[in-house]
Coordinates of C-alpha atoms in Angstrom, one line a residue:
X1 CA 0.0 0.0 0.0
X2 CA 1.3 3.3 -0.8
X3 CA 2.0 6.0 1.6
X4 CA -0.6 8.5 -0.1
X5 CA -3.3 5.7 0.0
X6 CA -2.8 5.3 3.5
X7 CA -3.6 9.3 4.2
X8 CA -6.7 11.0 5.2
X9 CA -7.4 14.4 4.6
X10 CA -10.6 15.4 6.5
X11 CA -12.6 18.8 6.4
X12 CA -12.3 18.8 10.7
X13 CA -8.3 18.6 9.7
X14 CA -7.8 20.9 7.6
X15 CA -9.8 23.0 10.4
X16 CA -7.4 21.8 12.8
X17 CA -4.3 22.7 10.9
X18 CA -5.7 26.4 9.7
X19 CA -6.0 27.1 13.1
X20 CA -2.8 26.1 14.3
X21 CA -1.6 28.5 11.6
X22 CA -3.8 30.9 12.9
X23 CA -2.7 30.5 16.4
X24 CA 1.2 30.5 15.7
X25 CA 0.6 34.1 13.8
X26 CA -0.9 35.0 17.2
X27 CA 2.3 34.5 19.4
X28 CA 4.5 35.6 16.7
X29 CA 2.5 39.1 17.0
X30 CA 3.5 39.0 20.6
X31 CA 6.9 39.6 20.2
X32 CA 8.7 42.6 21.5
X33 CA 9.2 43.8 18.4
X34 CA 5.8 44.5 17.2
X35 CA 5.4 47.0 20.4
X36 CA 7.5 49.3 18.7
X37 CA 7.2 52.2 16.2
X38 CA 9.7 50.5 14.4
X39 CA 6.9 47.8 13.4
X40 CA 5.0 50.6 12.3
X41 CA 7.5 52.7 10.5
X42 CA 9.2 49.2 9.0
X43 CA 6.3 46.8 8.3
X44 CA 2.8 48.9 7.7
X45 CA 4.2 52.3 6.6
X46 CA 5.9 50.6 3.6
X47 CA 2.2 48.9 2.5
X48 CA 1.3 52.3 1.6
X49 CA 4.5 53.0 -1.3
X50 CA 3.9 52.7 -4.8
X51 CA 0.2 51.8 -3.9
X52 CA -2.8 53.4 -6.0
X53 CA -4.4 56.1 -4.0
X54 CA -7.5 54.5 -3.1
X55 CA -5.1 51.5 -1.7
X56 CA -2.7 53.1 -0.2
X57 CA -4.3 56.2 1.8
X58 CA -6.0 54.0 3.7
X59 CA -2.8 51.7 4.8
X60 CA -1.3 55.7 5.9
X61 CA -4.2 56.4 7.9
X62 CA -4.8 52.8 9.5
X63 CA -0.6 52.9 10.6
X64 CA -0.4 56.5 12.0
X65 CA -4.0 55.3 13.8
X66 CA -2.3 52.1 15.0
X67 CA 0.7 53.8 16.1
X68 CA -0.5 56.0 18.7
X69 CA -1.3 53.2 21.2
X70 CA 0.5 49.8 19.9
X71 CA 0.4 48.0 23.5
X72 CA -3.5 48.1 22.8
X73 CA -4.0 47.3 19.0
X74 CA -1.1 45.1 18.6
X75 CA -2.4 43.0 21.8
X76 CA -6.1 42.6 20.9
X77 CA -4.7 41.9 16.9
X78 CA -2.7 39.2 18.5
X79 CA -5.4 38.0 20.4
X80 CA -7.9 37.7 18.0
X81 CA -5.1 35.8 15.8
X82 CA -5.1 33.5 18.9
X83 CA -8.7 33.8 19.0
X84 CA -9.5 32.6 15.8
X85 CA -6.9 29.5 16.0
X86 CA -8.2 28.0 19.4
X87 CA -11.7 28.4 18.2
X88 CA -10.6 26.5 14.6
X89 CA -9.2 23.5 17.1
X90 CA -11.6 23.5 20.0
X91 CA -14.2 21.7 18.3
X92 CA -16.8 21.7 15.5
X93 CA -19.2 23.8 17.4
X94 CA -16.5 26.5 17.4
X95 CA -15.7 26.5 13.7
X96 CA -18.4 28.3 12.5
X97 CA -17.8 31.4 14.5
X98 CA -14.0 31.7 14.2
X99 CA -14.1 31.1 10.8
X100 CA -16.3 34.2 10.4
X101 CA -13.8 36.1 12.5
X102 CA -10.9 34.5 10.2
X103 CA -12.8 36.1 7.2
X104 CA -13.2 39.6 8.2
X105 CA -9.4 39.3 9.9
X106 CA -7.8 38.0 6.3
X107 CA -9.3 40.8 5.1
X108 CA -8.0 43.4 7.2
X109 CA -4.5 42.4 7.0
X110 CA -4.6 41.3 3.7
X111 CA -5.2 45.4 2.9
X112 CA -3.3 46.5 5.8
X113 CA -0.9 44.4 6.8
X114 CA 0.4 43.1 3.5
X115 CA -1.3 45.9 1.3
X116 CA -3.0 43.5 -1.0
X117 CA 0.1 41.3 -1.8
X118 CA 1.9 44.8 -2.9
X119 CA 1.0 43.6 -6.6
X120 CA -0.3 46.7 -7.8
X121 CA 2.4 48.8 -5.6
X122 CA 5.5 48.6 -8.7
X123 CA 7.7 46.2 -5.8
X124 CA 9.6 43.6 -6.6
X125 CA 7.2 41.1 -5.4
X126 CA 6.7 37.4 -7.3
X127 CA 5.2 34.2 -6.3
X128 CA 8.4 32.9 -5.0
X129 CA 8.2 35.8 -2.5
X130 CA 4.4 34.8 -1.7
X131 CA 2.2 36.7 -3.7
X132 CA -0.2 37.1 -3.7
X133 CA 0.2 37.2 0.1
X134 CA -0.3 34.6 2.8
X135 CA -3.7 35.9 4.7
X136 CA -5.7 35.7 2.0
X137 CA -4.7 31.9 1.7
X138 CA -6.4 31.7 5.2
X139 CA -10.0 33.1 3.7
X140 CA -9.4 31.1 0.9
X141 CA -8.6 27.7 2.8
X142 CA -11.8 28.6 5.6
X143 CA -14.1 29.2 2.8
X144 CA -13.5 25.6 1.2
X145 CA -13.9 23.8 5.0
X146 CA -17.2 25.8 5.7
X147 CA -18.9 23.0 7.5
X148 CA -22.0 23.1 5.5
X149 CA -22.8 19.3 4.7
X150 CA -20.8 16.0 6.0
X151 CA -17.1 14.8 5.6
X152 CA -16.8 12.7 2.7
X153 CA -17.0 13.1 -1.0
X154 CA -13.8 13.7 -3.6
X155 CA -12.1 15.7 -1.4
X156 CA -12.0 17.6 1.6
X157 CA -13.2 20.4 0.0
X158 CA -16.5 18.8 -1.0
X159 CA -19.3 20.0 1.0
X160 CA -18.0 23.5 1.9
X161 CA -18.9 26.9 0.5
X162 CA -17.4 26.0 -2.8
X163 CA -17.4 22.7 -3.0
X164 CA -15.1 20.6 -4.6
X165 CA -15.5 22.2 -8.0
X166 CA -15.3 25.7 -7.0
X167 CA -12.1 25.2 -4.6
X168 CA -10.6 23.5 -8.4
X169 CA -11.3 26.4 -9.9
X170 CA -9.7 28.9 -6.6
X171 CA -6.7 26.8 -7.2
X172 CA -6.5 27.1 -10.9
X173 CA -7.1 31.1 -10.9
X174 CA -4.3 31.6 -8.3
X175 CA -1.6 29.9 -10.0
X176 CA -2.7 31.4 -13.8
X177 CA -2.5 34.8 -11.6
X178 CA 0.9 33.7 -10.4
X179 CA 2.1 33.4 -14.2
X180 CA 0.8 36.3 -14.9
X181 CA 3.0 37.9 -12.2
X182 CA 6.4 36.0 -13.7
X183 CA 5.9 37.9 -16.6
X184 CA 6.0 41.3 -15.3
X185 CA 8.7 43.3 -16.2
X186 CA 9.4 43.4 -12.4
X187 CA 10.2 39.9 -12.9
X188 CA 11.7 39.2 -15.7
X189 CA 14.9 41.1 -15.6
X190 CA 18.0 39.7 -15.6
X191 CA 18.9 39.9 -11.9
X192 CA 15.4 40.1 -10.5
X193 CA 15.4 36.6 -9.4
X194 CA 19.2 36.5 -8.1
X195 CA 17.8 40.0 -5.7
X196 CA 14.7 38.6 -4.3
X197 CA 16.9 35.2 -3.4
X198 CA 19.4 36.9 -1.8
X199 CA 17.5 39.9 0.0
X200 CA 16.0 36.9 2.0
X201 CA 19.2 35.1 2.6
X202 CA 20.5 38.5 4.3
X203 CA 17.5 37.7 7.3
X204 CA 18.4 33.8 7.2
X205 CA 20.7 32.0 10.0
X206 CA 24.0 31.4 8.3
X207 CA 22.9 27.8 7.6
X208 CA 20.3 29.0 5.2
X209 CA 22.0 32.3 4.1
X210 CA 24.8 30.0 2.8
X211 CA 22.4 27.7 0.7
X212 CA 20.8 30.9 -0.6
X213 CA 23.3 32.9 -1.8
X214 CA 25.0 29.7 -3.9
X215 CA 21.5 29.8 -5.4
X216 CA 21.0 33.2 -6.3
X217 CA 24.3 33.6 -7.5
X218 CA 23.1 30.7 -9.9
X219 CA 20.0 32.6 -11.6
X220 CA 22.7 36.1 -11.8
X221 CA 21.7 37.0 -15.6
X222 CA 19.1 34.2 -16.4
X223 CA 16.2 35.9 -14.7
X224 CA 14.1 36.0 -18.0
X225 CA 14.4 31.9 -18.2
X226 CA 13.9 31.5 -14.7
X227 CA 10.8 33.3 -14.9
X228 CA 9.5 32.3 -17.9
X229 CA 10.2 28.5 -17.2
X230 CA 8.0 29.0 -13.6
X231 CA 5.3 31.0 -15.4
X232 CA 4.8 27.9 -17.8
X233 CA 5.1 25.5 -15.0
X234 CA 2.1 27.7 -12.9
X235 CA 0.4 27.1 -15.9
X236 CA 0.2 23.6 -16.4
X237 CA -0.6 23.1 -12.8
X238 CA -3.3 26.0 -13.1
X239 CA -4.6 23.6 -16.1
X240 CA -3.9 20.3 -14.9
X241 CA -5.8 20.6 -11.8
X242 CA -9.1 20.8 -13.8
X243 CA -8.2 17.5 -15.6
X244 CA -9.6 14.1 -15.0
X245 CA -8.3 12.8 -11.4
X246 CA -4.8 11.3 -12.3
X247 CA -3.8 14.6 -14.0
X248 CA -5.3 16.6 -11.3
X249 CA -3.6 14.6 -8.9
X250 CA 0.1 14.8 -10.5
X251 CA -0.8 18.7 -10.6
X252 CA -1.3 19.1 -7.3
X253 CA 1.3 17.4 -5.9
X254 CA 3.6 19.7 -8.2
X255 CA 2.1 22.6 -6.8
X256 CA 3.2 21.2 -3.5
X257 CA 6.4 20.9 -4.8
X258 CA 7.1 24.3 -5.8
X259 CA 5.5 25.9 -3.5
X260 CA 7.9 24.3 -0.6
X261 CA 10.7 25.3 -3.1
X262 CA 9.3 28.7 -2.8
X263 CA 9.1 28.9 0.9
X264 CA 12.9 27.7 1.4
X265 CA 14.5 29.3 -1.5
X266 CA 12.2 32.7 -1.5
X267 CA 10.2 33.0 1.7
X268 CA 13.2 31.2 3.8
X269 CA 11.0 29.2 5.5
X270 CA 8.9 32.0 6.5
X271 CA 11.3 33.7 9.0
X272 CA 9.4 32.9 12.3
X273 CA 12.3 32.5 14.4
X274 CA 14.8 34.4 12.3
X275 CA 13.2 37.5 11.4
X276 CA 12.3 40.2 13.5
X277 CA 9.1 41.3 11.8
X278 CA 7.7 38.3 10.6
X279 CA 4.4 37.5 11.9
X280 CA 3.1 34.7 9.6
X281 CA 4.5 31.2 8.0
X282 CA 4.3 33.0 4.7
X283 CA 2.4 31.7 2.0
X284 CA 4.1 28.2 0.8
X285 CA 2.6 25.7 3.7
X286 CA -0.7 27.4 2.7
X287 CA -0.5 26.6 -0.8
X288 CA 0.4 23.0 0.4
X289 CA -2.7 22.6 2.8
X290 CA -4.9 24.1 0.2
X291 CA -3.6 21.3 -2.4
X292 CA -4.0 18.5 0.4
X293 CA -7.8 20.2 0.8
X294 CA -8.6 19.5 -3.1
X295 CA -6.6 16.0 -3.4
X296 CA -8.8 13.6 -5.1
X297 CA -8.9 10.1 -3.5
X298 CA -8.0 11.3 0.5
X299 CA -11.2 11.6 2.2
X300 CA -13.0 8.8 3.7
X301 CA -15.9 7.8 1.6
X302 CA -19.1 9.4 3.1
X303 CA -20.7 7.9 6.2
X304 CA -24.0 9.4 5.9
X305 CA -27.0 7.2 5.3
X306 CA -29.5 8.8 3.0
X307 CA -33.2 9.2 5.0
X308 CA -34.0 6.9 2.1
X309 CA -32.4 4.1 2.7
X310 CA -33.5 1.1 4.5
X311 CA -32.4 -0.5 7.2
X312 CA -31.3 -3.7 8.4
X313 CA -34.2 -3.7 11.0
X314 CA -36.9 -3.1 8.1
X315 CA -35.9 -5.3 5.9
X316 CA -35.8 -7.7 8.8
X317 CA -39.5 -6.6 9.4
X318 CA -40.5 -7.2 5.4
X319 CA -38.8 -10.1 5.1
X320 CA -40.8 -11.3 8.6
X321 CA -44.5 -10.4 6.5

């Protein structure tokens, strides 16, 4: 029996691992660091460059508002982080009500916080970075776990606000999007790749740094092919995940793929412990649970007895007449 055969990916799972997501970003927002203006001046203020007016006014408003009491805002931001993670693991009564509060929170930050991915801001930002940002990843996932019918079906997506079909069609969008974003001029200069590699390597531990900088000293002057070759590759995995179930499957599991090779090579592996300002995971293990989420062949087949059905007692009782 193969290893994947042997897995189960369940709706209450997925639940269960958003929220430890969910509650991690919660403690990382504890740290010292985000009680000081630097956070502001560093990590929100920065949001607003480059943005279009209607964008990026907002984010200038929102961090001068923040920064005049941080003990309060940034503790009751990091409790509702924590908030919304317990309540994803306490149980299924609970998930209903802190995804709600994930929804509106994604939201927020995702404008705030992360200033919608800065995709429309002119900065160097790519897929290999996390764009389109790593909140929204946590409305997308909550939305496809919506516990709106039973567990079971084609994946663990089946039976939530999207269903199956629609969470297909999430993942397909996203990674045409992230082509898209390869072939911005931003991207597709020759030392574009080799600067986003090693801006992060100059946050990683030495360990990482090391591994980094080999690597982006290997893509110095080939930034057109590199991004080129990865927008082609976010295509066919945009495609193949709306292909009959082997296809879909082999997609998938590429996505995985690259999106871990993302997260080392261009997230470096999110920075929690590393990085002063980083509050999140970055995108890359989201991209991996949303694949697990729409993996054909994962779930337990559905438990459910239709109203319809008979059962052993009355057929007992017809057999008996």
């Amino acid at each position: 029996m193969s290893l994947l055969s042997r897995v189960r990916v369940t709706r209450r799972g997925v639940q269960i691992a958003l929220g430890a997501v969910w509650l991690l970003d919660g403690l990382l927002q504890f740290q010292h660091f985000m009680y000081t203006h630097t956070f502001v001046t560093s990590v929100l203020e920065p949001n607003a460059q480059g943005q279009p007016g209607v964008i990026g006014s907002p984010i200038g408003t929102f961090a001068h508002f923040y920064g005049h009491n941080l003990t309060l805002w940034n503790t009751l931001a990091a409790e509702t982080q924590c908030l919304i993670g317990l309540g994803l693991i306490a149980g299924r009564r609970f998930a209903r009500p802190a995804l709600l509060l994930g929804f509106a929170w994604a939201l927020i930050v995702w404008w705030f916080g992360e200033g919608f991915g800065m995709i429309l801001s002119g900065a160097p930002v790519s897929p290999l970075m996390g764009a389109p940002g790593a909140v929204i990843m946590y409305a997308f996932i909550g939305l496809l776990v919506w516990p709106r019918q039973a567990e079971g079906g084609r994946s663990a997506a089946d039976g939530g606000l999207l269903g199956d079909r629609g969470g297909v069609i999430l993942w397909s969008l996203l990674w045409l999007e992230a082509a898209v974003v390869w072939m911005l001029h931003v991207n597709r200069s020759s030392g574009a790749i080799h600067d986003q590699i090693a801006g992060m390597a100059q946050d990683s531990p030495h360990w990482l740094a090391s591994a980094l900088t080999s690597i982006a000293h290997r893509t110095q002057g080939h930034g057109v092919a590199v991004a080129t070759i990865l927008a082609i590759v976010s295509v066919l995995i945009a495609l193949g995940a709306l292909a009959p179930t082997p296809v879909r499957v082999t997609a998938l599991g590429l996505g995985i793929v690259l999106s871990l090779a993302y997260w080392v090579i261009g997230q470096s592996l999110g920075g929690p412990f590393w990085a002063t300002g980083a509050t999140d995971v970055n995108a890359g293990p989201l991209f991996v649970l949303l694949a697990l989420t729409l993996m054909p062949g994962l779930t337990a087949a559905r438990r459910a007895v239709p109203l319809t059905a008979p059962t052993r007692a009355t057929d007992r009782a017809v057999a008996a007449v």
